[in-house]
PDB file of C-alpha atoms in Angstrom:
ATOM      1  CA  UNK A   1      79.185 -30.836  15.544  1.00 65.00           C
ATOM      2  CA  UNK A   2      79.467 -33.160  18.532  1.00 81.00           C
ATOM      3  CA  UNK A   3      79.199 -31.576  21.957  1.00 92.00           C
ATOM      4  CA  UNK A   4      78.695 -32.486  25.576  1.00 96.00           C
ATOM      5  CA  UNK A   5      76.072 -30.376  27.325  1.00 97.00           C
ATOM      6  CA  UNK A   6      75.449 -29.870  31.011  1.00 98.00           C
ATOM      7  CA  UNK A   7      71.711 -29.433  31.445  1.00 98.00           C
ATOM      8  CA  UNK A   8      69.753 -27.781  34.229  1.00 98.00           C
ATOM      9  CA  UNK A   9      66.667 -29.252  35.855  1.00 97.00           C
ATOM     10  CA  UNK A  10      64.419 -26.902  33.879  1.00 97.00           C
ATOM     11  CA  UNK A  11      65.948 -28.116  30.630  1.00 97.00           C
ATOM     12  CA  UNK A  12      65.450 -31.769  31.542  1.00 97.00           C
ATOM     13  CA  UNK A  13      61.851 -31.075  32.552  1.00 97.00           C
ATOM     14  CA  UNK A  14      61.225 -29.286  29.247  1.00 97.00           C
ATOM     15  CA  UNK A  15      62.760 -32.106  27.212  1.00 96.00           C
ATOM     16  CA  UNK A  16      60.532 -34.721  28.827  1.00 96.00           C
ATOM     17  CA  UNK A  17      57.408 -32.529  28.869  1.00 96.00           C
ATOM     18  CA  UNK A  18      57.683 -31.889  25.145  1.00 95.00           C
ATOM     19  CA  UNK A  19      59.025 -35.325  24.222  1.00 93.00           C
ATOM     20  CA  UNK A  20      62.065 -33.716  22.593  1.00 94.00           C
ATOM     21  CA  UNK A  21      64.961 -35.860  21.433  1.00 91.00           C
ATOM     22  CA  UNK A  22      68.577 -34.813  21.708  1.00 94.00           C
ATOM     23  CA  UNK A  23      70.646 -35.834  18.669  1.00 94.00           C
ATOM     24  CA  UNK A  24      72.748 -38.945  19.322  1.00 92.00           C
ATOM     25  CA  UNK A  25      75.920 -37.015  18.502  1.00 93.00           C
ATOM     26  CA  UNK A  26      75.441 -34.948  21.671  1.00 95.00           C
ATOM     27  CA  UNK A  27      76.084 -36.170  25.197  1.00 95.00           C
ATOM     28  CA  UNK A  28      74.248 -34.938  28.295  1.00 97.00           C
ATOM     29  CA  UNK A  29      75.592 -34.580  31.829  1.00 98.00           C
ATOM     30  CA  UNK A  30      73.982 -33.415  35.065  1.00 98.00           C
ATOM     31  CA  UNK A  31      74.477 -33.871  38.786  1.00 98.00           C
ATOM     32  CA  UNK A  32      72.996 -37.015  40.287  1.00 97.00           C
ATOM     33  CA  UNK A  33      70.489 -34.887  42.190  1.00 97.00           C
ATOM     34  CA  UNK A  34      68.639 -34.339  38.884  1.00 97.00           C
ATOM     35  CA  UNK A  35      66.614 -37.528  39.332  1.00 95.00           C
ATOM     36  CA  UNK A  36      65.446 -36.675  42.837  1.00 96.00           C
ATOM     37  CA  UNK A  37      64.628 -33.098  41.922  1.00 97.00           C
ATOM     38  CA  UNK A  38      62.650 -34.219  38.891  1.00 96.00           C
ATOM     39  CA  UNK A  39      60.622 -36.746  40.894  1.00 97.00           C
ATOM     40  CA  UNK A  40      60.010 -34.121  43.575  1.00 97.00           C
ATOM     41  CA  UNK A  41      58.873 -31.487  41.055  1.00 97.00           C
ATOM     42  CA  UNK A  42      56.491 -33.866  39.291  1.00 97.00           C
ATOM     43  CA  UNK A  43      55.128 -35.103  42.613  1.00 98.00           C
ATOM     44  CA  UNK A  44      54.472 -31.503  43.694  1.00 98.00           C
ATOM     45  CA  UNK A  45      52.703 -30.795  40.392  1.00 98.00           C
ATOM     46  CA  UNK A  46      50.439 -33.817  40.853  1.00 98.00           C
ATOM     47  CA  UNK A  47      49.702 -32.925  44.489  1.00 98.00           C
ATOM     48  CA  UNK A  48      48.825 -29.354  43.487  1.00 98.00           C
ATOM     49  CA  UNK A  49      46.514 -30.545  40.708  1.00 98.00           C
ATOM     50  CA  UNK A  50      48.661 -29.079  37.918  1.00 97.00           C
ATOM     51  CA  UNK A  51      49.222 -32.504  36.364  1.00 97.00           C
ATOM     52  CA  UNK A  52      47.628 -35.928  36.341  1.00 98.00           C
ATOM     53  CA  UNK A  53      49.551 -38.836  37.825  1.00 98.00           C
ATOM     54  CA  UNK A  54      49.579 -40.658  34.485  1.00 97.00           C
ATOM     55  CA  UNK A  55      51.296 -37.692  32.824  1.00 97.00           C
ATOM     56  CA  UNK A  56      53.878 -37.493  35.614  1.00 97.00           C
ATOM     57  CA  UNK A  57      54.578 -41.212  35.184  1.00 97.00           C
ATOM     58  CA  UNK A  58      54.959 -40.748  31.430  1.00 96.00           C
ATOM     59  CA  UNK A  59      57.406 -37.892  31.963  1.00 96.00           C
ATOM     60  CA  UNK A  60      59.402 -39.961  34.434  1.00 95.00           C
ATOM     61  CA  UNK A  61      59.586 -42.761  31.860  1.00 94.00           C
ATOM     62  CA  UNK A  62      60.845 -40.282  29.250  1.00 94.00           C
ATOM     63  CA  UNK A  63      63.387 -38.971  31.757  1.00 93.00           C
ATOM     64  CA  UNK A  64      64.665 -42.488  32.355  1.00 92.00           C
ATOM     65  CA  UNK A  65      65.053 -42.794  28.592  1.00 90.00           C
ATOM     66  CA  UNK A  66      67.338 -39.773  28.335  1.00 91.00           C
ATOM     67  CA  UNK A  67      70.926 -40.743  27.694  1.00 91.00           C
ATOM     68  CA  UNK A  68      72.395 -38.665  30.471  1.00 95.00           C
ATOM     69  CA  UNK A  69      75.467 -39.203  32.591  1.00 96.00           C
ATOM     70  CA  UNK A  70      74.749 -38.327  36.208  1.00 96.00           C
ATOM     71  CA  UNK A  71      77.639 -37.370  38.465  1.00 96.00           C
ATOM     72  CA  UNK A  72      77.990 -36.556  42.133  1.00 93.00           C
ATOM     73  CA  UNK A  73      81.557 -37.104  43.243  1.00 95.00           C
ATOM     74  CA  UNK A  74      83.663 -35.209  45.761  1.00 96.00           C
ATOM     75  CA  UNK A  75      85.328 -33.027  43.116  1.00 97.00           C
ATOM     76  CA  UNK A  76      81.931 -31.889  41.815  1.00 97.00           C
ATOM     77  CA  UNK A  77      80.756 -31.144  45.351  1.00 97.00           C
ATOM     78  CA  UNK A  78      83.826 -29.012  46.077  1.00 98.00           C
ATOM     79  CA  UNK A  79      83.391 -27.111  42.820  1.00 98.00           C
ATOM     80  CA  UNK A  80      79.669 -26.566  43.524  1.00 98.00           C
ATOM     81  CA  UNK A  81      80.510 -25.221  46.979  1.00 98.00           C
ATOM     82  CA  UNK A  82      83.009 -22.749  45.488  1.00 98.00           C
ATOM     83  CA  UNK A  83      80.532 -21.614  42.809  1.00 98.00           C
ATOM     84  CA  UNK A  84      77.676 -21.156  45.293  1.00 98.00           C
ATOM     85  CA  UNK A  85      80.012 -19.231  47.590  1.00 98.00           C
ATOM     86  CA  UNK A  86      81.221 -16.986  44.763  1.00 98.00           C
ATOM     87  CA  UNK A  87      77.630 -16.243  43.769  1.00 98.00           C
ATOM     88  CA  UNK A  88      76.423 -15.722  47.345  1.00 98.00           C
ATOM     89  CA  UNK A  89      73.769 -18.410  46.981  1.00 98.00           C
ATOM     90  CA  UNK A  90      72.084 -19.909  50.054  1.00 98.00           C
ATOM     91  CA  UNK A  91      72.585 -23.521  48.887  1.00 97.00           C
ATOM     92  CA  UNK A  92      74.593 -25.520  46.371  1.00 97.00           C
ATOM     93  CA  UNK A  93      71.819 -27.222  44.389  1.00 97.00           C
ATOM     94  CA  UNK A  94      71.909 -25.025  41.271  1.00 97.00           C
ATOM     95  CA  UNK A  95      75.678 -24.701  41.610  1.00 98.00           C
ATOM     96  CA  UNK A  96      75.992 -28.463  41.091  1.00 98.00           C
ATOM     97  CA  UNK A  97      74.607 -28.069  37.568  1.00 98.00           C
ATOM     98  CA  UNK A  98      77.198 -25.411  36.778  1.00 98.00           C
ATOM     99  CA  UNK A  99      79.951 -27.450  38.428  1.00 98.00           C
ATOM    100  CA  UNK A 100      79.195 -30.601  36.431  1.00 98.00           C
ATOM    101  CA  UNK A 101      79.357 -28.511  33.282  1.00 98.00           C
ATOM    102  CA  UNK A 102      82.690 -26.995  34.287  1.00 98.00           C
ATOM    103  CA  UNK A 103      84.115 -30.443  34.935  1.00 97.00           C
ATOM    104  CA  UNK A 104      82.535 -32.552  32.187  1.00 96.00           C
ATOM    105  CA  UNK A 105      80.877 -30.528  29.426  1.00 97.00           C
ATOM    106  CA  UNK A 106      81.411 -27.998  26.674  1.00 97.00           C
ATOM    107  CA  UNK A 107      78.425 -25.784  27.492  1.00 98.00           C
ATOM    108  CA  UNK A 108      75.512 -25.363  29.894  1.00 98.00           C
ATOM    109  CA  UNK A 109      71.852 -25.218  28.861  1.00 98.00           C
ATOM    110  CA  UNK A 110      69.145 -23.705  31.046  1.00 98.00           C
ATOM    111  CA  UNK A 111      65.873 -21.982  30.244  1.00 98.00           C
ATOM    112  CA  UNK A 112      66.276 -19.605  33.203  1.00 98.00           C
ATOM    113  CA  UNK A 113      67.945 -16.321  32.172  1.00 97.00           C
ATOM    114  CA  UNK A 114      69.142 -15.631  35.732  1.00 97.00           C
ATOM    115  CA  UNK A 115      70.751 -19.067  36.007  1.00 97.00           C
ATOM    116  CA  UNK A 116      72.288 -18.632  32.565  1.00 98.00           C
ATOM    117  CA  UNK A 117      73.792 -15.293  33.579  1.00 98.00           C
ATOM    118  CA  UNK A 118      75.231 -16.805  36.764  1.00 98.00           C
ATOM    119  CA  UNK A 119      76.581 -19.837  34.904  1.00 98.00           C
ATOM    120  CA  UNK A 120      78.239 -17.650  32.274  1.00 98.00           C
ATOM    121  CA  UNK A 121      80.663 -16.485  34.961  1.00 97.00           C
ATOM    122  CA  UNK A 122      82.063 -20.029  35.093  1.00 98.00           C
ATOM    123  CA  UNK A 123      81.206 -21.911  31.890  1.00 98.00           C
ATOM    124  CA  UNK A 124      80.143 -21.446  28.299  1.00 98.00           C
ATOM    125  CA  UNK A 125      76.390 -21.437  27.793  1.00 98.00           C
ATOM    126  CA  UNK A 126      74.284 -22.669  24.909  1.00 96.00           C
ATOM    127  CA  UNK A 127      70.648 -22.468  23.891  1.00 96.00           C
ATOM    128  CA  UNK A 128      68.016 -25.169  23.762  1.00 96.00           C
ATOM    129  CA  UNK A 129      68.221 -24.830  19.981  1.00 95.00           C
ATOM    130  CA  UNK A 130      71.957 -25.619  20.119  1.00 94.00           C
ATOM    131  CA  UNK A 131      71.216 -28.698  22.203  1.00 95.00           C
ATOM    132  CA  UNK A 132      68.518 -29.949  19.853  1.00 95.00           C
ATOM    133  CA  UNK A 133      70.337 -29.205  16.600  1.00 90.00           C
ATOM    134  CA  UNK A 134      73.965 -28.225  17.130  1.00 63.00           C
TER     135      UNK A 134
END
């Protein structure tokens, strides 16, 4: 089965940390902020001594190798604003991941049960297993 998945930051981080490959028949989408958030998270991990710089660089290389369409247009921003407002969130960052799924994907994948529950109000959700096998 071919599917397009919106993935959260935690999912992208897990994919690159574990060196997991998404089947070619699946497509990935995320907001353009994914890259900056991933660099920021890995930088913080290196600064805090939780990871060596070489490992962070390797993960960034794997991230760059993911076939993922990154979006950040006005329509996505409006949708993210509406989702964050509906959920009472203090910012729109996580809402962008849900919004990109609503606009461009069949289902949303996150490892965070709270984010999954929030997303389920707006989009279909799927598991990491679905993403990796489907």
